[in-house]
Amino acid sequence: MTAIDTPITEDHSAEHDVPAKLYGLIGEFDNVTDIIAAANTAREAGYKKMDVHSPFPIHGIDDAIGIKQTILPWIVLFMGLSGMTTGLLLTTYTMADWLPQPGFVPENFEGYTFLISGKPLVSLAAFIPVIFELTIMFSAYTAVFAMFLLNKLPLLSNPLLKSERFRRATDDRFFLAIDARDGSFDAHKTADLLRNMHGCLAVELIDDD
Amino acid sequence: MAHGPKTIEEADKTPIGASAWPAWRTCVVIAIVGTVLLATALVSKNPGVVGGGLPRLAFAYLVGYCFFLAVTIGALALVLLTTLFRAGWVVAVRRVPETFAANFVWVGVLGLPIILMGFLDSEGQVYPWAMSQKNLEAQIHEAHHLLEPHDGHDEAHGDTNPTAHVQPVADDGHGHALDPASDGLHALTGQPMGAAYPDEDEAARAIQRANYVGLLGYMLDKKRWNGAIEGDALVPVGKGMVVPWYDPFFYAVRIVLYFVVLSAMGMFLWKCSVKQDASADPALTTRREWWAPPMTVLFALGITFLAFDVMMSLDPAWYSTMFGVIFFANSFLAGIATTILVCLALQKKGFLKIVSVDHYHDLGKLLFAFTFFWGYVSFSQFMLIWYASLPETTYWFELRGATTVPTAPQAGSGWQWMILVLLFGHLIVPFGFLLSRHVKRNLTLLSIAAVWMLLMVYLDLFWYIMPQYRSPAVTFGLPEIGAVLAVGGVVFALFFGRFRQHAPVPHNDPRMHESAALDTSAWAPIYH
């Protein structure tokens, strides 16, 4: 039997020497019902910076952890509208002969005034594909890269991965991780809270160095 | 757990039975009222709020009919595509679109007048291709006289418009040229053609009509097809095919074939589903899913050609390969919107307890997606025709007001506002409105969006069909409203008649638990 199979064998938080640089505490559970109840308890106790790690997505976990709605859609909307404006300005400016041509713009970039199949120089219908594609391009790239930024990716290493016990988060265990940066965090009290939760198998202190 | 899988209540497993009668009765009353309103087309010959005679009746019926054809096709598409993708979420609401799709055969019966028009409409008032050869020749003859210069400018004609006689693309069989492009241009540049008309607009309109008849004569002349016109080497094979394609008998066979195939699909999907209510046999689901791919191919071909034959052939000289796709986009929107509204109405009466806001959210997503899809394909059709600027295709948009060319007042001026309503009302406004998930999860706002999209689908079909009856004037009145009520009343009465007999939820579907546990509320988790 390995150490991680044994329920509550080593409990670092009980020791008096709490490391100076602390990442947080993790509590181990072995089923979905307990982890959701645990997340609810922690949220009701006032913790905000916490996360649940599980081998598979859990319905309703967002509400239990109290995850705020992401601002990603607003960023994408803003960038989509920017793309639309860019497309409109680009097509109009490159085709028009009546827009202001400021001195700093090289002559090569001024209105081309191409006459195409007898259409007016500024024909919105002809510009729509360009505007559409730029809108899509701005939104799609923003959606991907803003998601990276919001998730603080790429993250090459996470202190949680140093824990032997935590490896089972990809297999058959559920972990509630409470961040040390949380305002209500106190190594001893938080450890007690986790330990007293229903179904908690182990509590482990994760140091951050 | 915050969202545990719900258990299916007994009410969702028992047929709603007699509770459907009030709804059924209302539908029948609406259908009768609608028929009376539709018949007001016959009270006079002048098309206004009422009146207009048989052609008005036929066109009003055609718009109303195509609208509910779209609803039924959309319902079939929803069931077919979710079966194809083996979607679990849809099971809770599936019985509603399934029942609409099972009634496809009755929608086919309602379409019988359209087949009859092919045989009886010898003046070509609805379908120009149904015109008899005698009437066609008479019309061409008349058009020829209109296009002929009235004051002996024959020589000048040759000088100013040298192409007119070099390549006679249309010929009335008497050696006179009827070139739609050059003569139309000629007329609009101020030559004395059509001088018999005091009003310039009137004259231009008459000439446009005459040019169009020339184009029709060129395509529909049976003598040409039979090779009876000597030295006529100019008919390209594809365009000559118009004549045999629109043989009334072949037309009837095709329409029947489409409806047989589509009805069989609707009936098969529904039958498998209701059999499963009793037997709970997962093999029935497997069988549906095995047939889904070939059925999807047949479905795509069937509705595309149905749209070509029923709607696009109102103008046999015009063609667009995008037409069927746009009709599909409209149909799917109508099917989704109807499913949302019928489910909400049933829930209000206490049925479909298993359906939650998550299902509406998913239906709302499809409504949103296909709003944009409609805009995408409609704009593609417009842009290609606008860019290519071929007179044989652009006149179709001119007739419908989608033009800024100065000659437009002669063509579709009355319809100009409608193209803007469609652009904003069918695409931009609902796109912005349905973009937010809060709207899709708010059932009041979602039902407003569904009603609005149904209106817009109707308007789009109206915009496709009605200008063939009359343009630049817009004809809308009691017969049009009556047709919607009449066909809608029958379609919904048939829906309730079928829906009441079986459980409102396909509770024994092997994917039922998946649908019952559906939760689309989660945000993408982000750990700050």
XYZ file of C-alpha atoms in Angstrom:
737
model
C 0.000 0.000 0.000
C 1.489 3.323 -1.018
C 1.278 6.455 1.043
C -1.426 8.049 -1.061
C -3.770 5.135 -0.587
C -3.821 5.558 3.148
C -6.418 7.962 4.410
C -5.063 10.855 6.503
C -1.633 9.471 7.264
C 0.594 12.459 6.832
C -0.927 15.815 7.583
C 1.621 18.595 7.108
C -0.727 21.278 8.232
C -0.805 19.857 11.688
C 2.897 20.525 12.049
C 3.904 23.872 13.437
C 6.429 24.866 10.799
C 4.225 26.272 8.051
C 6.561 27.088 5.128
C 7.146 30.768 4.457
C 6.087 30.575 0.840
C 2.796 28.756 0.787
C 0.844 27.885 -2.324
C -2.228 26.520 -0.624
C -3.992 23.496 0.769
C -5.573 20.581 -1.010
C -8.229 18.261 0.285
C -8.727 14.843 -1.263
C -12.118 13.262 -1.927
C -13.179 10.151 -3.773
C -16.578 10.993 -5.159
C -18.498 13.736 -6.944
C -21.155 14.300 -4.285
C -18.544 14.919 -1.578
C -16.431 17.240 -3.690
C -19.460 19.375 -4.599
C -20.514 19.516 -0.953
C -16.940 20.430 -0.012
C -16.792 23.207 -2.585
C -20.130 24.533 -1.326
C -18.889 24.497 2.281
C -15.680 26.314 1.360
C -17.563 28.925 -0.668
C -20.029 29.469 2.165
C -17.073 29.850 4.546
C -16.030 32.818 2.426
C -13.232 31.385 0.288
C -12.968 32.782 -3.213
C -9.611 31.711 -4.618
C -10.153 28.003 -4.896
C -10.513 25.351 -7.534
C -11.647 21.783 -7.937
C -9.520 19.281 -9.846
C -11.285 16.211 -11.127
C -10.697 13.491 -13.702
C -13.810 14.563 -15.643
C -16.107 17.608 -15.949
C -18.695 17.861 -13.187
C -22.066 19.452 -13.875
C -22.897 22.158 -11.390
C -19.344 22.532 -10.096
C -19.182 26.136 -11.338
C -21.992 27.152 -9.046
C -20.457 25.200 -6.164
C -17.077 26.911 -6.482
C -18.781 30.222 -7.198
C -16.930 30.892 -10.433
C -17.741 34.319 -11.762
C -18.845 34.623 -15.343
C -15.917 35.193 -17.642
C -15.414 38.507 -19.414
C -14.126 36.678 -22.495
C -17.341 37.189 -24.533
C -17.111 40.952 -24.034
C -13.487 40.998 -25.153
C -14.409 38.966 -28.238
C -17.374 41.234 -28.985
C -15.191 44.314 -28.706
C -12.512 42.857 -30.947
C -15.106 41.625 -33.445
C -16.484 45.146 -33.735
C -12.914 46.444 -34.047
C -12.344 43.979 -36.885
C -15.521 45.163 -38.563
C -14.428 48.798 -38.290
C -10.945 47.943 -39.534
C -12.409 46.159 -42.551
C -14.732 49.024 -43.330
C -11.972 51.618 -43.069
C -9.474 49.482 -44.974
C -11.746 48.823 -47.938
C -13.141 52.346 -48.063
C -9.794 54.031 -47.661
C -8.012 51.948 -50.255
C -10.748 52.464 -52.832
C -11.958 55.996 -52.213
C -10.764 59.125 -53.947
C -12.475 61.586 -51.639
C -11.132 60.684 -48.192
C -8.464 62.893 -46.574
C -4.954 61.786 -47.491
C -2.772 62.903 -44.600
C 0.843 63.795 -45.452
C 2.375 61.029 -43.397
C 0.635 58.306 -45.416
C 2.919 57.188 -48.258
C 1.497 57.757 -51.686
C 1.422 54.007 -52.323
C -1.240 53.571 -49.662
C -3.601 56.220 -50.923
C -6.876 55.386 -52.604
C -6.389 53.033 -55.550
C -9.697 54.038 -57.150
C -9.939 50.797 -59.130
C -12.989 50.783 -61.326
C -14.312 47.226 -61.141
C -17.132 46.101 -63.457
C -18.577 49.610 -63.554
C -19.529 49.626 -59.875
C -19.226 52.746 -57.720
C -15.790 53.007 -56.093
C -17.247 52.576 -52.632
C -19.635 49.634 -53.025
C -20.504 48.230 -49.643
C -21.726 44.930 -51.143
C -18.292 44.298 -52.615
C -16.605 45.132 -49.308
C -18.766 42.882 -47.145
C -16.603 39.747 -47.653
C -13.496 41.664 -46.511
C -15.314 43.183 -43.546
C -16.806 39.808 -42.659
C -13.462 37.998 -42.806
C -11.701 40.628 -40.704
C -14.484 40.490 -38.125
C -14.152 36.714 -37.934
C -10.344 36.849 -37.838
C -10.192 39.418 -35.050
C -12.820 37.567 -32.996
C -11.341 34.112 -33.467
C -7.756 35.080 -32.639
C -8.975 37.124 -29.701
C -11.060 34.253 -28.391
C -8.060 31.920 -28.393
C -5.350 34.262 -27.138
C -7.489 36.146 -24.621
C -8.479 32.741 -23.211
C -4.754 31.950 -22.864
C -4.131 35.218 -21.062
C -7.131 34.889 -18.757
C -6.036 31.354 -17.834
C -2.454 32.555 -17.340
C -1.284 30.144 -20.013
C 1.227 28.912 -20.928
C 1.926 27.807 -17.386
C 4.941 25.527 -17.474
C 4.709 24.292 -13.919
C 2.102 24.267 -11.187
C 3.135 23.789 -7.533
C 0.260 21.312 -7.172
C 2.087 18.899 -9.444
C 4.781 18.438 -6.792
C 2.319 16.525 -4.668
C 2.405 12.766 -5.143
C -1.167 12.534 -3.969
C -2.377 15.061 -6.525
C -1.438 12.795 -9.418
C -4.610 10.861 -8.890
C -6.590 13.935 -9.984
C -6.283 12.480 -13.477
C -7.457 9.078 -12.372
C -9.914 8.508 -9.553
C -9.618 11.289 -6.974
C -11.153 14.751 -6.602
C -9.243 17.632 -5.038
C -10.385 20.889 -3.572
C -7.477 23.356 -3.692
C -7.665 26.549 -1.611
C -5.182 29.235 -2.560
C -2.991 30.785 0.157
C -3.550 34.226 -1.413
C -7.202 34.080 -0.435
C -8.160 36.689 2.156
C -9.747 34.160 4.525
C -6.831 31.735 4.265
C -5.155 30.595 7.446
C -3.035 27.443 7.226
C -4.380 25.894 10.395
C -8.010 26.983 10.266
C -8.366 26.160 6.579
C -6.788 22.765 7.141
C -9.250 22.121 9.946
C -12.133 23.134 7.719
C -10.991 20.746 4.983
C -10.319 17.931 7.414
C -13.794 18.173 8.895
C -15.544 18.025 5.526
C -17.614 14.928 4.802
C -15.648 12.353 2.868
C -12.291 14.125 3.133
C -9.557 11.499 2.796
C -6.481 13.672 3.267
C -5.313 17.252 3.588
C -1.961 18.363 2.227
C -0.030 21.618 2.413
C 1.596 22.700 -0.822
C 4.569 25.039 -0.607
C 5.441 27.378 -3.398
C 9.126 27.561 -4.310
C -25.492 17.801 -6.833
C -26.743 21.083 -8.127
C -28.269 19.618 -11.279
C -29.066 15.970 -10.796
C -30.630 14.005 -13.640
C -34.369 14.553 -13.391
C -36.706 11.625 -13.277
C -39.385 11.539 -15.953
C -42.797 12.137 -14.485
C -45.785 9.954 -15.339
C -47.437 12.908 -17.111
C -44.635 12.928 -19.669
C -45.177 9.233 -20.405
C -48.945 9.300 -20.920
C -50.584 10.595 -24.105
C -52.212 13.981 -23.573
C -55.378 12.608 -25.166
C -58.546 14.637 -24.824
C -56.703 17.661 -23.403
C -55.698 18.412 -26.990
C -59.288 18.901 -28.194
C -59.659 22.604 -27.330
C -56.459 23.373 -29.256
C -57.643 21.167 -32.116
C -61.018 22.910 -32.259
C -59.373 26.337 -32.264
C -57.169 25.271 -35.158
C -60.153 24.047 -37.165
C -62.018 27.319 -36.552
C -58.924 29.286 -37.600
C -58.649 27.179 -40.748
C -62.287 27.868 -41.658
C -61.927 31.616 -41.016
C -58.720 31.556 -43.062
C -60.422 29.849 -45.981
C -63.159 32.487 -45.987
C -60.554 35.269 -45.930
C -58.636 33.547 -48.710
C -61.786 33.429 -50.806
C -62.128 37.225 -50.615
C -59.581 37.264 -53.431
C -62.467 36.344 -55.710
C -64.776 39.273 -54.915
C -63.388 41.568 -57.614
C -60.813 41.733 -60.356
C -58.798 44.577 -58.823
C -56.093 43.418 -56.453
C -56.193 45.497 -53.312
C -56.916 44.547 -49.720
C -59.267 41.990 -51.283
C -59.958 40.969 -54.858
C -57.683 40.087 -57.724
C -59.369 36.915 -58.864
C -57.903 33.461 -59.247
C -54.263 34.506 -59.793
C -54.325 36.474 -56.528
C -55.891 33.492 -54.800
C -53.199 31.211 -56.191
C -50.317 33.474 -55.178
C -51.710 34.162 -51.711
C -52.178 30.436 -51.187
C -48.699 29.707 -52.502
C -47.044 32.058 -49.974
C -49.051 30.656 -47.058
C -48.477 27.122 -48.219
C -44.729 27.564 -48.682
C -44.497 29.022 -45.186
C -45.949 25.909 -43.562
C -44.043 23.714 -45.976
C -40.975 25.443 -44.530
C -42.137 24.765 -40.964
C -42.623 21.058 -41.750
C -39.323 20.758 -43.610
C -37.595 22.503 -40.705
C -39.128 20.089 -38.211
C -38.006 17.141 -40.347
C -34.528 18.665 -40.638
C -34.247 19.048 -36.870
C -35.189 15.409 -36.251
C -33.101 14.089 -39.134
C -29.938 16.045 -38.331
C -30.027 15.324 -34.598
C -30.502 11.645 -35.450
C -27.564 11.866 -37.842
C -25.354 13.372 -35.142
C -26.759 11.014 -32.482
C -27.578 14.021 -30.361
C -28.787 13.312 -26.859
C -29.953 16.774 -25.821
C -32.851 16.912 -28.270
C -34.721 13.825 -27.018
C -36.855 15.707 -24.468
C -38.333 18.033 -27.119
C -38.102 15.647 -30.088
C -41.712 14.453 -30.143
C -42.897 17.910 -31.229
C -40.859 18.290 -34.466
C -41.254 14.546 -35.053
C -45.033 14.906 -35.125
C -44.845 17.827 -37.563
C -42.537 15.748 -39.780
C -44.896 12.752 -39.627
C -47.617 14.982 -41.117
C -45.509 15.668 -44.189
C -47.826 13.564 -46.324
C -50.753 15.871 -45.487
C -48.679 18.891 -46.389
C -48.218 17.126 -49.728
C -51.988 16.817 -50.082
C -52.307 20.561 -49.403
C -49.883 21.056 -52.280
C -52.187 19.421 -54.854
C -53.427 22.810 -56.191
C -49.839 23.543 -57.201
C -49.704 20.428 -59.352
C -53.080 21.331 -60.861
C -51.806 24.782 -61.802
C -49.261 23.115 -64.062
C -52.104 21.550 -66.046
C -54.828 24.209 -65.867
C -53.004 27.524 -65.986
C -52.845 27.780 -69.786
C -52.427 31.561 -69.587
C -49.354 31.159 -67.407
C -50.641 33.548 -64.771
C -48.917 31.758 -61.916
C -46.365 29.480 -63.553
C -45.416 31.023 -66.915
C -44.123 27.676 -68.104
C -47.646 26.291 -67.867
C -48.682 28.631 -70.678
C -49.986 26.891 -73.775
C -47.882 27.243 -76.932
C -50.721 29.225 -78.507
C -50.824 31.764 -75.672
C -47.059 31.966 -75.610
C -46.919 32.786 -79.303
C -49.654 35.406 -78.887
C -47.754 37.065 -76.071
C -44.519 37.038 -78.016
C -46.322 38.570 -80.963
C -47.697 41.344 -78.778
C -44.317 41.957 -77.212
C -42.767 42.179 -80.622
C -45.148 44.906 -81.682
C -44.376 46.845 -78.556
C -40.648 46.638 -79.105
C -40.894 47.529 -82.787
C -40.116 51.228 -83.421
C -43.426 52.922 -84.137
C -42.399 55.790 -86.357
C -40.425 54.146 -89.117
C -36.962 54.408 -87.580
C -36.037 50.974 -88.805
C -32.734 52.053 -90.388
C -31.819 54.192 -87.417
C -32.541 51.224 -85.218
C -29.862 49.244 -86.962
C -27.370 52.088 -86.568
C -27.845 52.915 -82.938
C -28.175 49.354 -81.851
C -26.120 47.222 -84.163
C -26.168 44.128 -81.988
C -29.917 43.786 -82.061
C -30.038 42.035 -85.421
C -26.627 40.451 -85.415
C -27.416 37.949 -82.734
C -31.119 37.476 -82.396
C -31.310 35.520 -79.169
C -35.084 35.536 -79.112
C -37.302 35.147 -82.054
C -41.042 35.012 -82.331
C -40.938 32.755 -85.340
C -41.585 35.577 -87.772
C -38.017 36.672 -88.212
C -38.202 39.498 -85.697
C -35.535 39.861 -83.087
C -36.417 40.106 -79.445
C -33.133 40.654 -77.731
C -33.896 41.267 -74.090
C -30.636 42.999 -73.254
C -30.128 45.284 -76.215
C -33.746 46.205 -76.730
C -34.206 46.970 -73.058
C -31.173 49.231 -73.131
C -32.421 50.742 -76.329
C -35.773 51.470 -74.809
C -34.358 53.085 -71.723
C -32.002 55.345 -73.622
C -34.906 57.298 -74.990
C -35.627 55.700 -78.343
C -39.228 56.039 -79.455
C -40.192 52.469 -78.596
C -43.279 52.254 -76.495
C -44.237 55.757 -77.544
C -47.850 54.685 -77.303
C -47.605 55.156 -73.554
C -48.047 58.692 -72.279
C -46.315 57.973 -68.996
C -42.590 57.283 -69.191
C -42.636 54.890 -66.256
C -45.572 53.060 -67.749
C -43.772 52.712 -71.070
C -40.595 51.478 -69.438
C -42.564 48.948 -67.456
C -44.362 47.702 -70.546
C -41.065 47.332 -72.355
C -39.546 45.499 -69.440
C -42.493 43.150 -69.507
C -42.136 42.716 -73.257
C -38.445 41.942 -72.934
C -39.256 39.420 -70.289
C -41.815 37.740 -72.502
C -39.128 37.648 -75.169
C -36.851 35.860 -72.750
C -39.637 33.453 -71.819
C -40.458 32.813 -75.453
C -36.842 32.049 -76.064
C -36.831 29.501 -73.281
C -40.299 28.034 -73.409
C -41.052 27.924 -77.128
C -41.894 24.301 -77.841
C -41.294 24.763 -81.571
C -37.747 25.734 -80.843
C -37.282 22.673 -78.738
C -38.688 20.484 -81.498
C -36.294 22.064 -83.982
C -39.163 23.597 -85.940
C -37.418 26.951 -86.254
C -34.866 26.803 -89.016
C -31.300 27.869 -88.609
C -31.704 28.343 -84.916
C -28.317 27.291 -83.647
C -28.214 29.705 -80.761
C -30.118 27.744 -78.145
C -27.633 26.431 -75.646
C -28.472 22.914 -74.571
C -29.010 23.818 -70.910
C -31.530 26.509 -71.680
C -33.341 24.383 -74.248
C -33.857 21.865 -71.441
C -36.347 24.256 -69.854
C -39.089 22.987 -72.152
C -39.055 19.268 -71.300
C -38.284 20.009 -67.625
C -41.498 22.005 -67.344
C -43.734 19.519 -69.054
C -46.790 19.568 -66.724
C -46.865 15.792 -66.462
C -43.167 15.526 -65.600
C -43.672 18.389 -63.154
C -46.487 16.535 -61.391
C -44.423 13.332 -61.236
C -41.521 15.211 -59.672
C -43.622 16.970 -57.029
C -45.263 13.666 -56.076
C -41.840 12.019 -55.899
C -40.463 14.692 -53.549
C -43.415 14.342 -51.246
C -43.345 10.549 -51.268
C -39.659 10.535 -50.296
C -39.931 13.272 -47.657
C -43.162 11.867 -46.193
C -41.619 8.409 -45.951
C -38.716 9.856 -43.965
C -40.946 11.809 -41.618
C -43.191 8.805 -41.073
C -40.268 6.407 -40.547
C -38.578 8.604 -37.928
C -41.847 9.140 -36.080
C -42.920 5.471 -36.256
C -39.612 4.227 -34.832
C -39.884 6.737 -32.033
C -43.449 5.931 -30.957
C -42.832 2.182 -31.211
C -39.969 2.676 -28.778
C -42.366 4.259 -26.272
C -43.942 0.844 -25.830
C -41.091 -1.573 -26.468
C -38.072 0.418 -25.191
C -36.073 -1.429 -27.824
C -32.743 0.338 -28.493
C -32.595 -1.382 -31.913
C -35.174 1.147 -33.115
C -32.720 3.959 -32.389
C -29.960 2.052 -34.154
C -32.196 1.631 -37.193
C -33.015 5.359 -37.302
C -29.359 6.178 -37.054
C -28.358 3.681 -39.726
C -30.792 5.297 -42.170
C -29.959 8.881 -41.219
C -27.009 9.421 -43.618
C -28.760 8.224 -46.808
C -31.910 10.052 -45.714
C -29.933 13.272 -45.287
C -28.702 13.029 -48.879
C -32.238 12.426 -50.157
C -33.554 15.205 -47.938
C -31.059 17.720 -49.315
C -31.853 16.813 -52.927
C -35.586 16.659 -52.243
C -36.001 20.080 -50.643
C -33.619 21.767 -53.099
C -35.582 20.604 -56.110
C -38.864 21.198 -54.311
C -37.810 24.833 -53.832
C -36.731 25.055 -57.466
C -39.999 23.615 -58.751
C -42.482 25.299 -56.436
C -40.912 28.744 -55.991
C -38.084 29.389 -58.425
C -40.093 28.148 -61.415
C -42.507 31.067 -60.911
C -39.892 32.702 -63.093
C -38.576 29.963 -65.396
C -36.090 32.339 -67.040
C -34.224 33.041 -63.796
C -32.033 30.614 -61.926
C -29.902 30.554 -58.826
C -28.183 27.473 -57.452
C -28.316 29.083 -53.998
C -32.110 29.132 -53.994
C -32.577 25.725 -52.372
C -30.020 26.492 -49.675
C -31.774 29.736 -48.766
C -35.077 27.894 -48.601
C -33.453 25.341 -46.304
C -32.127 28.125 -44.054
C -35.609 29.628 -43.875
C -37.153 26.208 -43.254
C -34.783 25.334 -40.453
C -35.414 28.704 -38.787
C -39.168 28.177 -39.080
C -38.889 24.608 -37.742
C -36.795 25.629 -34.715
C -38.968 28.661 -33.938
C -42.131 26.546 -34.145
C -40.607 23.866 -31.906
C -39.679 26.500 -29.299
C -43.137 28.080 -29.353
C -45.100 24.791 -29.334
C -42.976 23.421 -26.455
C -43.494 26.625 -24.462
C -47.247 26.494 -25.098
C -47.423 22.829 -24.061
C -45.411 23.547 -20.919
C -47.756 26.371 -20.052
C -50.580 23.820 -20.164
C -48.587 21.580 -17.818
C -47.084 19.093 -20.281
C -43.448 18.382 -21.170
C -42.273 18.737 -17.578
C -38.871 17.296 -18.437
C -38.029 20.180 -20.767
C -35.860 22.749 -19.012
C -34.344 26.099 -19.887
C -31.245 24.213 -21.045
C -33.167 22.667 -23.948
C -34.501 26.066 -24.965
C -30.983 27.416 -24.726
C -29.802 24.781 -27.226
C -32.731 25.440 -29.578
C -31.980 29.158 -29.245
C -28.387 28.523 -30.278
C -29.609 26.833 -33.464
C -32.016 29.719 -34.096
C -29.117 32.131 -33.701
C -26.786 30.125 -35.933
C -29.289 29.767 -38.745
C -30.214 33.442 -38.586
C -26.687 34.140 -39.636
C -26.625 31.230 -42.083
C -29.638 32.722 -43.838
C -27.851 36.055 -44.110
C -24.705 34.394 -45.374
C -26.367 32.474 -48.200
C -28.810 35.242 -49.107
C -26.017 37.751 -49.350
C -23.920 35.319 -51.391
C -26.750 34.968 -53.892
C -27.210 38.722 -54.095
C -23.532 39.609 -54.317
C -22.708 37.196 -57.142
C -25.634 38.353 -59.236
C -24.923 42.025 -58.464
C -21.229 41.656 -59.288
C -21.711 39.679 -62.490
C -24.414 42.154 -63.516
C -25.943 39.936 -66.192
C -29.265 41.389 -67.364
C -30.800 37.901 -67.508
C -30.344 37.515 -63.743
C -30.323 41.050 -62.322
C -33.874 41.831 -63.425
C -35.053 39.362 -60.783
C -33.627 41.571 -58.035
C -34.819 44.719 -59.795
C -38.335 43.358 -59.769
C -37.942 42.909 -55.996
C -36.559 46.356 -55.303
C -33.023 45.232 -54.477
C -31.316 47.848 -56.580
C -30.060 51.391 -56.443
C -29.936 51.757 -60.222
C -31.940 54.797 -61.391
C -34.231 52.652 -63.575
C -35.520 50.928 -60.449
C -38.663 53.054 -60.079
C -39.939 51.275 -63.160
C -39.219 47.901 -61.666
C -39.609 47.077 -58.007
C -39.919 50.461 -56.316
C -42.685 49.263 -54.019
C -40.437 46.523 -52.710
C -37.385 48.631 -51.927
C -38.232 49.042 -48.247
C -38.710 45.296 -47.898
C -35.154 44.401 -48.812
C -34.017 46.708 -46.001
C -36.499 45.171 -43.580
C -35.110 41.753 -44.507
C -31.494 42.878 -44.131
C -32.081 44.358 -40.682
C -35.036 42.295 -39.469
C -33.963 38.872 -40.728
C -30.230 39.226 -40.122
C -28.681 42.143 -38.239
C -31.193 42.778 -35.447
C -31.910 39.121 -34.502
C -28.183 38.351 -34.765
C -27.372 41.048 -32.224
C -30.401 40.124 -30.128
C -29.705 36.391 -29.940
C -25.940 36.833 -29.509
C -26.205 36.961 -25.737
C -26.787 33.770 -23.775
C -28.961 35.697 -21.336
C -31.486 36.252 -24.112
C -31.416 32.595 -25.152
C -31.975 31.496 -21.552
C -34.771 33.993 -20.938
C -37.900 32.253 -22.176
C -39.893 35.451 -22.721
C -37.166 37.015 -24.844
C -36.541 33.738 -26.664
C -40.214 33.367 -27.565
C -40.245 36.961 -28.848
C -37.249 36.067 -31.022
C -39.006 32.908 -32.261
C -42.176 34.786 -33.230
C -40.084 37.465 -34.906
C -38.101 34.910 -36.919
C -41.325 33.241 -38.075
C -42.546 36.635 -39.303
C -39.270 37.215 -41.100
C -39.329 33.792 -42.758
C -42.825 34.592 -43.983
C -41.660 37.971 -45.252
C -38.715 36.393 -47.053
C -40.953 33.869 -48.822
C -43.415 36.666 -49.592
C -40.551 38.650 -51.095
C -39.565 35.662 -53.218
C -43.013 34.807 -54.502
C -45.283 37.841 -54.562
C -43.378 40.168 -56.954
C -44.057 37.571 -59.644
C -47.725 38.370 -59.191
C -47.399 42.134 -59.176
C -44.557 44.618 -59.034
C -43.798 47.501 -58.347
C -46.987 47.501 -56.262
C -46.931 45.326 -53.162
C -50.001 43.134 -52.827
C -50.885 42.236 -49.280
C -54.318 41.910 -47.788
C -56.938 39.545 -46.463
C -56.259 36.670 -48.903
C -52.593 36.525 -47.823
C -53.537 36.532 -44.123
C -56.292 34.027 -44.879
C -53.887 31.641 -46.595
C -51.597 31.588 -43.543
C -54.547 30.964 -41.229
C -56.073 28.317 -43.504
C -52.927 26.276 -44.108
C -51.633 26.917 -40.580
C -54.948 25.876 -39.057
C -54.921 22.601 -40.968
C -51.252 21.879 -40.224
C -51.689 22.554 -36.496
C -54.985 20.673 -36.274
C -53.223 17.672 -37.827
C -50.351 18.195 -35.399
C -52.583 18.099 -32.331
C -54.574 15.198 -33.763
C -51.402 13.144 -33.987
C -49.625 14.502 -30.926
C -52.455 13.634 -28.555
C -52.228 9.919 -29.316
C -48.732 9.321 -27.994
C -46.558 10.229 -25.034
C -45.384 13.835 -25.336
C -41.820 12.779 -24.517
C -39.989 9.797 -26.125
C -39.215 8.572 -22.623
C -37.810 5.168 -23.625
C -35.155 6.547 -25.946
C -31.738 5.216 -24.888
C -30.446 8.806 -24.821
C -33.295 10.069 -22.639
C -31.164 10.218 -19.482
C -28.657 12.384 -21.338
C -31.368 14.827 -22.320
C -32.894 14.805 -18.844
C -29.526 15.698 -17.294
C -28.797 18.408 -19.857
C -27.041 21.359 -18.297
C -25.880 24.141 -20.570
C -25.522 26.683 -17.784
C -21.789 26.308 -17.196
C -19.403 29.067 -18.043
C -15.994 28.062 -19.229
C -14.279 27.783 -15.836
C -11.571 30.371 -15.362
C -9.466 30.390 -12.242
C -8.435 33.911 -11.327
